[in-house]
mmCIF file of N, CA and C in Angstrom:
data_model
loop_
_atom_site.group_PDB
_atom_site.id
_atom_site.type_symbol
_atom_site.label_atom_id
_atom_site.label_comp_id
_atom_site.label_asym_id
_atom_site.label_seq_id
_atom_site.Cartn_x
_atom_site.Cartn_y
_atom_site.Cartn_z
ATOM 1 N N MET A 16 5.090 8.420 -3.942
ATOM 2 C CA MET A 16 3.726 8.419 -3.428
ATOM 3 C C MET A 16 3.665 7.809 -2.007
ATOM 4 N N CYS A 17 2.745 8.328 -1.238
ATOM 5 C CA CYS A 17 2.518 7.784 0.133
ATOM 6 C C CYS A 17 1.573 6.636 0.012
ATOM 7 N N GLU A 18 1.133 6.078 1.121
ATOM 8 C CA GLU A 18 0.149 5.082 1.159
ATOM 9 C C GLU A 18 -1.131 5.514 0.447
ATOM 10 N N HIS A 19 -1.872 4.524 -0.056
ATOM 11 C CA HIS A 19 -3.168 4.867 -0.630
ATOM 12 C C HIS A 19 -3.137 5.802 -1.847
ATOM 13 N N GLY A 20 -1.968 5.912 -2.497
ATOM 14 C CA GLY A 20 -1.747 6.663 -3.720
ATOM 15 C C GLY A 20 -1.772 8.159 -3.567
ATOM 16 N N SER A 21 -1.790 8.685 -2.363
ATOM 17 C CA SER A 21 -1.668 10.217 -2.235
ATOM 18 C C SER A 21 -0.263 10.621 -2.295
ATOM 19 N N ALA A 22 -0.048 11.823 -2.760
ATOM 20 C CA ALA A 22 1.278 12.368 -2.876
ATOM 21 C C ALA A 22 1.759 12.902 -1.553
ATOM 22 N N CYS A 23 3.088 12.735 -1.319
ATOM 23 C CA CYS A 23 3.766 13.265 -0.211
ATOM 24 C C CYS A 23 4.621 14.374 -0.769
ATOM 25 N N ASN A 24 4.580 15.453 0.006
ATOM 26 C CA ASN A 24 5.328 16.614 -0.418
ATOM 27 C C ASN A 24 6.362 16.952 0.677
ATOM 28 N N SER A 25 7.582 17.227 0.240
ATOM 29 C CA SER A 25 8.614 17.716 1.141
ATOM 30 C C SER A 25 9.061 19.068 0.517
ATOM 31 N N SER A 26 8.977 20.087 1.358
ATOM 32 C CA SER A 26 9.366 21.408 0.802
ATOM 33 C C SER A 26 10.460 22.015 1.699
ATOM 34 N N PRO A 27 11.378 22.742 1.033
ATOM 35 C CA PRO A 27 12.394 23.495 1.795
ATOM 36 C C PRO A 27 11.615 24.439 2.797
ATOM 37 N N SER A 28 12.165 24.669 3.924
ATOM 38 C CA SER A 28 11.490 25.605 4.916
ATOM 39 C C SER A 28 11.208 26.928 4.350
ATOM 40 N N ASN A 29 12.025 27.465 3.421
ATOM 41 C CA ASN A 29 11.794 28.795 2.903
ATOM 42 C C ASN A 29 10.622 28.878 1.930
ATOM 43 N N GLN A 30 10.018 27.703 1.611
ATOM 44 C CA GLN A 30 8.844 27.636 0.705
ATOM 45 C C GLN A 30 7.634 27.224 1.459
ATOM 46 N N ALA A 31 7.718 26.975 2.721
ATOM 47 C CA ALA A 31 6.579 26.412 3.475
ATOM 48 C C ALA A 31 5.387 27.368 3.529
ATOM 49 N N LEU A 32 5.593 28.636 3.771
ATOM 50 C CA LEU A 32 4.379 29.479 3.792
ATOM 51 C C LEU A 32 3.672 29.654 2.503
ATOM 52 N N ARG A 33 4.511 29.747 1.441
ATOM 53 C CA ARG A 33 3.854 29.826 0.023
ATOM 54 C C ARG A 33 3.051 28.596 -0.199
ATOM 55 N N TYR A 34 3.552 27.396 0.103
ATOM 56 C CA TYR A 34 2.835 26.155 -0.127
ATOM 57 C C TYR A 34 1.621 26.102 0.726
ATOM 58 N N LEU A 35 1.684 26.392 1.956
ATOM 59 C CA LEU A 35 0.572 26.289 2.923
ATOM 60 C C LEU A 35 -0.542 27.369 2.416
ATOM 61 N N LEU A 36 -0.246 28.536 2.094
ATOM 62 C CA LEU A 36 -1.281 29.476 1.709
ATOM 63 C C LEU A 36 -1.871 29.131 0.266
ATOM 64 N N LYS A 37 -1.050 28.585 -0.598
ATOM 65 C CA LYS A 37 -1.530 28.161 -1.876
ATOM 66 C C LYS A 37 -2.553 26.972 -1.683
ATOM 67 N N ASN A 38 -2.323 26.110 -0.734
ATOM 68 C CA ASN A 38 -3.170 24.952 -0.525
ATOM 69 C C ASN A 38 -4.039 25.068 0.739
ATOM 70 N N ALA A 39 -4.373 26.202 1.129
ATOM 71 C CA ALA A 39 -5.146 26.499 2.381
ATOM 72 C C ALA A 39 -6.528 25.906 2.344
ATOM 73 N N GLN A 40 -7.123 25.765 1.146
ATOM 74 C CA GLN A 40 -8.500 25.196 1.087
ATOM 75 C C GLN A 40 -8.569 23.698 1.142
ATOM 76 N N ARG A 41 -7.428 23.089 0.938
ATOM 77 C CA ARG A 41 -7.364 21.579 0.980
ATOM 78 C C ARG A 41 -7.169 21.111 2.434
ATOM 79 N N SER A 42 -7.751 20.026 2.712
ATOM 80 C CA SER A 42 -7.511 19.422 4.021
ATOM 81 C C SER A 42 -6.151 18.722 3.958
ATOM 82 N N GLN A 43 -5.300 18.929 4.796
ATOM 83 C CA GLN A 43 -3.950 18.430 4.816
ATOM 84 C C GLN A 43 -3.329 18.297 6.164
ATOM 85 N N LEU A 44 -2.413 17.481 6.274
ATOM 86 C CA LEU A 44 -1.610 17.281 7.540
ATOM 87 C C LEU A 44 -0.192 17.768 7.202
ATOM 88 N N THR A 45 0.297 18.778 7.899
ATOM 89 C CA THR A 45 1.676 19.200 7.687
ATOM 90 C C THR A 45 2.503 19.079 8.931
ATOM 91 N N LEU A 46 3.593 18.413 8.772
ATOM 92 C CA LEU A 46 4.433 18.121 9.924
ATOM 93 C C LEU A 46 5.744 18.972 9.690
ATOM 94 N N PHE A 47 6.187 19.525 10.875
ATOM 95 C CA PHE A 47 7.396 20.299 10.889
ATOM 96 C C PHE A 47 8.357 19.650 11.844
ATOM 97 N N VAL A 48 9.524 19.408 11.350
ATOM 98 C CA VAL A 48 10.602 18.883 12.168
ATOM 99 C C VAL A 48 11.617 20.018 12.422
ATOM 100 N N ALA A 49 11.774 20.388 13.678
ATOM 101 C CA ALA A 49 12.540 21.498 14.077
ATOM 102 C C ALA A 49 13.391 21.112 15.320
ATOM 103 N N ASP A 50 14.381 20.214 15.005
ATOM 104 C CA ASP A 50 15.165 19.631 16.100
ATOM 105 C C ASP A 50 16.639 20.160 16.171
ATOM 106 N N GLN A 51 16.886 21.168 15.341
ATOM 107 C CA GLN A 51 18.303 21.637 15.320
ATOM 108 C C GLN A 51 18.391 23.091 15.775
ATOM 109 N N TYR A 52 19.535 23.557 15.829
ATOM 110 C CA TYR A 52 19.803 24.973 16.285
ATOM 111 C C TYR A 52 19.408 25.975 15.224
ATOM 112 N N PRO A 53 18.486 26.924 15.482
ATOM 113 C CA PRO A 53 18.062 27.926 14.524
ATOM 114 C C PRO A 53 18.963 29.080 14.319
ATOM 115 N N GLY A 54 20.082 29.166 14.995
ATOM 116 C CA GLY A 54 21.001 30.240 14.894
ATOM 117 C C GLY A 54 20.648 31.357 15.849
ATOM 118 N N ASN A 55 21.518 32.345 15.992
ATOM 119 C CA ASN A 55 21.307 33.392 16.962
ATOM 120 C C ASN A 55 20.244 34.394 16.454
ATOM 121 N N VAL A 56 19.951 34.534 15.224
ATOM 122 C CA VAL A 56 18.998 35.471 14.712
ATOM 123 C C VAL A 56 17.610 34.905 14.589
ATOM 124 N N ASN A 57 17.478 33.712 14.180
ATOM 125 C CA ASN A 57 16.207 33.115 13.940
ATOM 126 C C ASN A 57 15.584 32.552 15.207
ATOM 127 N N GLY A 58 14.276 32.440 15.262
ATOM 128 C CA GLY A 58 13.727 31.741 16.443
ATOM 129 C C GLY A 58 13.431 32.678 17.588
ATOM 130 N N LYS A 59 13.235 32.109 18.752
ATOM 131 C CA LYS A 59 12.829 32.815 19.951
ATOM 132 C C LYS A 59 13.663 32.153 21.070
ATOM 133 N N GLN A 60 14.234 32.996 21.905
ATOM 134 C CA GLN A 60 14.962 32.423 23.126
ATOM 135 C C GLN A 60 13.913 32.111 24.229
ATOM 136 N N MET A 61 14.088 30.830 24.706
ATOM 137 C CA MET A 61 13.288 30.417 25.812
ATOM 138 C C MET A 61 14.124 29.513 26.699
ATOM 139 N N LEU A 62 13.613 29.280 27.845
ATOM 140 C CA LEU A 62 14.250 28.262 28.832
ATOM 141 C C LEU A 62 13.888 26.898 28.376
ATOM 142 N N PHE A 63 14.927 26.104 28.049
ATOM 143 C CA PHE A 63 14.643 24.750 27.601
ATOM 144 C C PHE A 63 15.683 23.792 28.290
ATOM 145 N N LEU A 64 15.197 22.852 29.040
ATOM 146 C CA LEU A 64 16.127 21.961 29.792
ATOM 147 C C LEU A 64 17.019 22.791 30.718
ATOM 148 N N ASN A 65 16.457 23.731 31.361
ATOM 149 C CA ASN A 65 17.083 24.694 32.252
ATOM 150 C C ASN A 65 18.243 25.461 31.661
ATOM 151 N N GLN A 66 18.204 25.719 30.389
ATOM 152 C CA GLN A 66 19.181 26.524 29.719
ATOM 153 C C GLN A 66 18.466 27.545 28.771
ATOM 154 N N ALA A 67 18.998 28.714 28.715
ATOM 155 C CA ALA A 67 18.546 29.692 27.684
ATOM 156 C C ALA A 67 18.876 29.061 26.279
ATOM 157 N N THR A 68 17.830 28.919 25.489
ATOM 158 C CA THR A 68 17.956 28.221 24.276
ATOM 159 C C THR A 68 17.261 28.953 23.085
ATOM 160 N N GLN A 69 17.935 29.110 21.914
ATOM 161 C CA GLN A 69 17.195 29.631 20.751
ATOM 162 C C GLN A 69 16.339 28.533 20.269
ATOM 163 N N THR A 70 15.072 28.807 19.954
ATOM 164 C CA THR A 70 14.084 27.747 19.639
ATOM 165 C C THR A 70 13.380 28.167 18.324
ATOM 166 N N PHE A 71 13.242 27.256 17.476
ATOM 167 C CA PHE A 71 12.425 27.579 16.261
ATOM 168 C C PHE A 71 11.004 27.983 16.628
ATOM 169 N N ASP A 72 10.545 29.040 16.017
ATOM 170 C CA ASP A 72 9.186 29.491 16.275
ATOM 171 C C ASP A 72 8.372 29.547 14.880
ATOM 172 N N GLY A 73 9.007 29.118 13.842
ATOM 173 C CA GLY A 73 8.421 29.231 12.510
ATOM 174 C C GLY A 73 7.081 28.462 12.365
ATOM 175 N N ALA A 74 7.039 27.363 13.021
ATOM 176 C CA ALA A 74 5.861 26.559 12.894
ATOM 177 C C ALA A 74 4.623 27.266 13.581
ATOM 178 N N GLU A 75 4.891 27.953 14.706
ATOM 179 C CA GLU A 75 3.885 28.679 15.342
ATOM 180 C C GLU A 75 3.470 29.909 14.462
ATOM 181 N N LYS A 76 4.417 30.565 13.854
ATOM 182 C CA LYS A 76 4.054 31.640 12.898
ATOM 183 C C LYS A 76 3.274 31.221 11.728
ATOM 184 N N LEU A 77 3.608 30.072 11.150
ATOM 185 C CA LEU A 77 2.810 29.519 10.054
ATOM 186 C C LEU A 77 1.407 29.104 10.535
ATOM 187 N N ALA A 78 1.348 28.522 11.687
ATOM 188 C CA ALA A 78 0.023 28.155 12.191
ATOM 189 C C ALA A 78 -0.855 29.307 12.456
ATOM 190 N N ARG A 79 -0.295 30.436 12.895
ATOM 191 C CA ARG A 79 -1.102 31.614 12.988
ATOM 192 C C ARG A 79 -1.552 32.212 11.654
ATOM 193 N N LEU A 80 -0.683 32.237 10.678
ATOM 194 C CA LEU A 80 -1.062 32.721 9.320
ATOM 195 C C LEU A 80 -2.073 31.893 8.657
ATOM 196 N N THR A 81 -2.196 30.562 8.978
ATOM 197 C CA THR A 81 -3.081 29.660 8.340
ATOM 198 C C THR A 81 -4.197 29.245 9.293
ATOM 199 N N ASP A 82 -4.267 29.729 10.422
ATOM 200 C CA ASP A 82 -5.272 29.438 11.436
ATOM 201 C C ASP A 82 -5.351 27.883 11.656
ATOM 202 N N ALA A 83 -4.210 27.239 11.750
ATOM 203 C CA ALA A 83 -4.087 25.826 11.834
ATOM 204 C C ALA A 83 -4.314 25.278 13.295
ATOM 205 N N VAL A 84 -4.735 24.053 13.383
ATOM 206 C CA VAL A 84 -4.800 23.337 14.652
ATOM 207 C C VAL A 84 -3.388 22.838 14.834
ATOM 208 N N VAL A 85 -2.843 22.813 16.071
ATOM 209 C CA VAL A 85 -1.390 22.429 16.366
ATOM 210 C C VAL A 85 -1.410 21.267 17.285
ATOM 211 N N PHE A 86 -0.663 20.302 16.870
ATOM 212 C CA PHE A 86 -0.458 19.102 17.742
ATOM 213 C C PHE A 86 1.040 18.950 18.040
ATOM 214 N N TYR A 87 1.259 18.340 19.140
ATOM 215 C CA TYR A 87 2.737 17.832 19.481
ATOM 216 C C TYR A 87 2.657 16.322 19.115
ATOM 217 N N VAL A 88 3.616 15.880 18.383
ATOM 218 C CA VAL A 88 3.776 14.437 18.043
ATOM 219 C C VAL A 88 4.894 13.857 18.832
ATOM 220 N N GLU A 89 4.540 12.733 19.536
ATOM 221 C CA GLU A 89 5.617 12.044 20.272
ATOM 222 C C GLU A 89 5.791 10.667 19.711
ATOM 223 N N LEU A 90 6.992 10.289 19.457
ATOM 224 C CA LEU A 90 7.376 8.930 19.066
ATOM 225 C C LEU A 90 8.042 8.189 20.172
ATOM 226 N N SER A 91 7.652 7.056 20.464
ATOM 227 C CA SER A 91 8.310 6.321 21.503
ATOM 228 C C SER A 91 8.547 4.825 20.972
ATOM 229 N N LYS A 92 9.707 4.204 21.332
ATOM 230 C CA LYS A 92 10.016 2.921 20.841
ATOM 231 C C LYS A 92 9.140 1.913 21.586
ATOM 232 N N ARG A 93 8.464 1.114 20.801
ATOM 233 C CA ARG A 93 7.588 0.032 21.314
ATOM 234 C C ARG A 93 8.401 -1.210 21.550
ATOM 235 N N ASN A 94 9.154 -1.550 20.540
ATOM 236 C CA ASN A 94 10.048 -2.800 20.593
ATOM 237 C C ASN A 94 11.124 -2.509 19.516
ATOM 238 N N GLN A 95 11.827 -3.649 19.246
ATOM 239 C CA GLN A 95 12.897 -3.545 18.236
ATOM 240 C C GLN A 95 12.369 -3.317 16.779
ATOM 241 N N CYS A 96 11.180 -3.654 16.590
ATOM 242 C CA CYS A 96 10.596 -3.489 15.230
ATOM 243 C C CYS A 96 9.477 -2.412 15.117
ATOM 244 N N GLY A 97 9.197 -1.652 16.149
ATOM 245 C CA GLY A 97 8.092 -0.746 15.993
ATOM 246 C C GLY A 97 8.204 0.430 16.930
ATOM 247 N N TRP A 98 7.383 1.480 16.611
ATOM 248 C CA TRP A 98 7.269 2.629 17.313
ATOM 249 C C TRP A 98 5.781 2.991 17.593
ATOM 250 N N ASN A 99 5.558 3.746 18.698
ATOM 251 C CA ASN A 99 4.234 4.263 18.986
ATOM 252 C C ASN A 99 4.236 5.695 18.582
ATOM 253 N N ILE A 100 3.092 6.236 18.260
ATOM 254 C CA ILE A 100 2.988 7.605 17.957
ATOM 255 C C ILE A 100 1.839 8.186 18.663
ATOM 256 N N ARG A 101 2.066 9.310 19.315
ATOM 257 C CA ARG A 101 0.913 9.893 20.175
ATOM 258 C C ARG A 101 0.740 11.361 19.698
ATOM 259 N N PHE A 102 -0.390 11.790 19.394
ATOM 260 C CA PHE A 102 -0.677 13.231 19.029
ATOM 261 C C PHE A 102 -1.350 13.853 20.309
ATOM 262 N N SER A 103 -0.842 15.013 20.718
ATOM 263 C CA SER A 103 -1.483 15.778 21.736
ATOM 264 C C SER A 103 -1.751 17.175 21.279
ATOM 265 N N LEU A 104 -3.071 17.468 21.429
ATOM 266 C CA LEU A 104 -3.518 18.842 20.939
ATOM 267 C C LEU A 104 -2.771 19.974 21.758
ATOM 268 N N LEU A 105 -2.195 20.830 21.063
ATOM 269 C CA LEU A 105 -1.560 21.996 21.783
ATOM 270 C C LEU A 105 -2.674 23.148 21.745
ATOM 271 N N THR A 106 -3.300 23.310 20.538
ATOM 272 C CA THR A 106 -4.348 24.335 20.437
ATOM 273 C C THR A 106 -5.137 24.159 19.181
ATOM 274 N N ASP A 107 -6.377 24.401 19.244
ATOM 275 C CA ASP A 107 -7.187 24.573 18.041
ATOM 276 C C ASP A 107 -7.846 25.976 17.894
ATOM 277 N N THR A 108 -7.348 26.824 18.719
ATOM 278 C CA THR A 108 -7.815 28.226 18.678
ATOM 279 C C THR A 108 -6.507 29.153 18.849
ATOM 280 N N ILE A 109 -5.619 29.013 17.957
ATOM 281 C CA ILE A 109 -4.284 29.678 18.121
ATOM 282 C C ILE A 109 -4.368 31.230 18.304
ATOM 283 N N HIS A 110 -5.373 31.784 17.674
ATOM 284 C CA HIS A 110 -5.428 33.213 17.846
ATOM 285 C C HIS A 110 -5.932 33.741 19.280
ATOM 286 N N THR A 111 -6.278 32.781 20.086
ATOM 287 C CA THR A 111 -6.632 33.225 21.437
ATOM 288 C C THR A 111 -5.438 33.174 22.353
ATOM 289 N N LEU A 112 -4.251 32.637 21.861
ATOM 290 C CA LEU A 112 -3.109 32.562 22.661
ATOM 291 C C LEU A 112 -2.099 33.728 22.406
ATOM 292 N N GLU A 113 -1.256 33.989 23.325
ATOM 293 C CA GLU A 113 -0.282 34.991 23.203
ATOM 294 C C GLU A 113 0.836 34.456 22.216
ATOM 295 N N HIS A 114 1.490 35.370 21.444
ATOM 296 C CA HIS A 114 2.574 34.902 20.617
ATOM 297 C C HIS A 114 3.697 34.244 21.509
ATOM 298 N N GLY A 115 4.145 33.151 20.999
ATOM 299 C CA GLY A 115 5.134 32.381 21.772
ATOM 300 C C GLY A 115 4.655 31.348 22.628
ATOM 301 N N GLU A 116 3.339 31.334 22.921
ATOM 302 C CA GLU A 116 2.750 30.393 23.823
ATOM 303 C C GLU A 116 2.739 28.983 23.184
ATOM 304 N N VAL A 117 2.466 28.789 22.013
ATOM 305 C CA VAL A 117 2.442 27.518 21.360
ATOM 306 C C VAL A 117 3.783 26.932 21.324
ATOM 307 N N THR A 118 4.820 27.744 21.036
ATOM 308 C CA THR A 118 6.236 27.277 21.003
ATOM 309 C C THR A 118 6.596 26.859 22.414
ATOM 310 N N GLN A 119 6.155 27.610 23.446
ATOM 311 C CA GLN A 119 6.493 27.283 24.818
ATOM 312 C C GLN A 119 5.870 25.916 25.150
ATOM 313 N N CYS A 120 4.641 25.806 24.836
ATOM 314 C CA CYS A 120 3.886 24.470 25.021
ATOM 315 C C CYS A 120 4.553 23.348 24.392
ATOM 316 N N PHE A 121 5.020 23.572 23.149
ATOM 317 C CA PHE A 121 5.776 22.488 22.370
ATOM 318 C C PHE A 121 6.991 22.140 23.098
ATOM 319 N N ASN A 122 7.791 23.147 23.577
ATOM 320 C CA ASN A 122 9.047 22.926 24.319
ATOM 321 C C ASN A 122 8.780 22.146 25.554
ATOM 322 N N HIS A 123 7.727 22.494 26.317
ATOM 323 C CA HIS A 123 7.414 21.709 27.507
ATOM 324 C C HIS A 123 7.169 20.291 27.247
ATOM 325 N N GLN A 124 6.317 20.035 26.159
ATOM 326 C CA GLN A 124 6.051 18.677 25.823
ATOM 327 C C GLN A 124 7.342 17.940 25.444
ATOM 328 N N LEU A 125 8.177 18.612 24.675
ATOM 329 C CA LEU A 125 9.444 17.957 24.265
ATOM 330 C C LEU A 125 10.319 17.679 25.410
ATOM 331 N N GLU A 126 10.346 18.537 26.415
ATOM 332 C CA GLU A 126 11.144 18.280 27.595
ATOM 333 C C GLU A 126 10.661 16.919 28.328
ATOM 334 N N GLN A 127 9.271 16.861 28.394
ATOM 335 C CA GLN A 127 8.655 15.637 29.026
ATOM 336 C C GLN A 127 9.028 14.386 28.299
ATOM 337 N N THR A 128 8.986 14.432 26.953
ATOM 338 C CA THR A 128 9.455 13.315 26.151
ATOM 339 C C THR A 128 10.878 12.973 26.395
ATOM 340 N N ILE A 129 11.782 13.968 26.409
ATOM 341 C CA ILE A 129 13.166 13.782 26.723
ATOM 342 C C ILE A 129 13.376 13.092 27.990
ATOM 343 N N LYS A 130 12.729 13.622 29.037
ATOM 344 C CA LYS A 130 12.911 13.089 30.375
ATOM 345 C C LYS A 130 12.484 11.629 30.546
ATOM 346 N N LYS A 131 11.445 11.247 29.780
ATOM 347 C CA LYS A 131 11.011 9.812 29.725
ATOM 348 C C LYS A 131 12.062 8.880 29.151
ATOM 349 N N ASN A 132 12.735 9.332 28.129
ATOM 350 C CA ASN A 132 13.764 8.474 27.513
ATOM 351 C C ASN A 132 14.817 9.337 26.824
ATOM 352 N N PRO A 133 15.803 9.869 27.608
ATOM 353 C CA PRO A 133 16.798 10.766 27.012
ATOM 354 C C PRO A 133 17.667 10.155 25.967
ATOM 355 N N SER A 134 17.867 8.836 26.032
ATOM 356 C CA SER A 134 18.710 8.181 25.019
ATOM 357 C C SER A 134 18.171 8.290 23.653
ATOM 358 N N LEU A 135 16.892 8.537 23.421
ATOM 359 C CA LEU A 135 16.325 8.737 22.119
ATOM 360 C C LEU A 135 16.502 10.191 21.574
ATOM 361 N N TRP A 136 17.019 11.083 22.416
ATOM 362 C CA TRP A 136 17.057 12.465 22.011
ATOM 363 C C TRP A 136 18.441 13.042 21.858
ATOM 364 N N LEU A 137 19.275 12.973 22.814
ATOM 365 C CA LEU A 137 20.465 13.773 22.802
ATOM 366 C C LEU A 137 21.439 13.505 21.661
ATOM 367 N N TRP A 138 21.507 12.342 21.154
ATOM 368 C CA TRP A 138 22.470 11.997 20.084
ATOM 369 C C TRP A 138 22.131 12.823 18.829
ATOM 370 N N SER A 139 21.046 13.276 18.569
ATOM 371 C CA SER A 139 20.672 13.882 17.242
ATOM 372 C C SER A 139 20.401 15.346 17.278
ATOM 373 N N HIS A 140 20.528 16.002 18.396
ATOM 374 C CA HIS A 140 20.161 17.446 18.553
ATOM 375 C C HIS A 140 21.349 18.357 18.782
ATOM 376 N N LYS A 141 21.346 19.473 18.171
ATOM 377 C CA LYS A 141 22.372 20.405 18.275
ATOM 378 C C LYS A 141 21.901 21.780 18.740
ATOM 379 N N ARG A 142 21.141 21.773 19.820
ATOM 380 C CA ARG A 142 20.519 23.003 20.377
ATOM 381 C C ARG A 142 21.485 24.078 20.854
ATOM 382 N N TRP A 143 22.582 23.563 21.376
ATOM 383 C CA TRP A 143 23.513 24.555 22.096
ATOM 384 C C TRP A 143 24.816 24.584 21.405
ATOM 385 N N LYS A 144 24.904 25.018 20.173
ATOM 386 C CA LYS A 144 26.239 25.060 19.468
ATOM 387 C C LYS A 144 27.010 26.265 19.983
#
């Protein structure tokens, strides 16, 4: 259980669409963590940190199918005992954007986060296998 007695759900990525469509009428917050290499077949190739990079685009596809509002979430270390979290709106009208535009905006925000503090990023990511 999460705080305040509400249930937390963690689903394998191959079940995400089914879950989101089944629960489309419920207000919910869905977070996607896509910080690893999606392989050569999955995702979309984009320029990321000045390198051609395969990037996950599944979150954008799901957002389009469910007409979701999309935020970028940035974590930054406040001190030894805490973190700050910042939500930045990427879009609340996803169908007005070109396919790939949300993923590109996400990548741009992630690049800015990395440039602010690269030591919090590079150790855990496997983008260029």
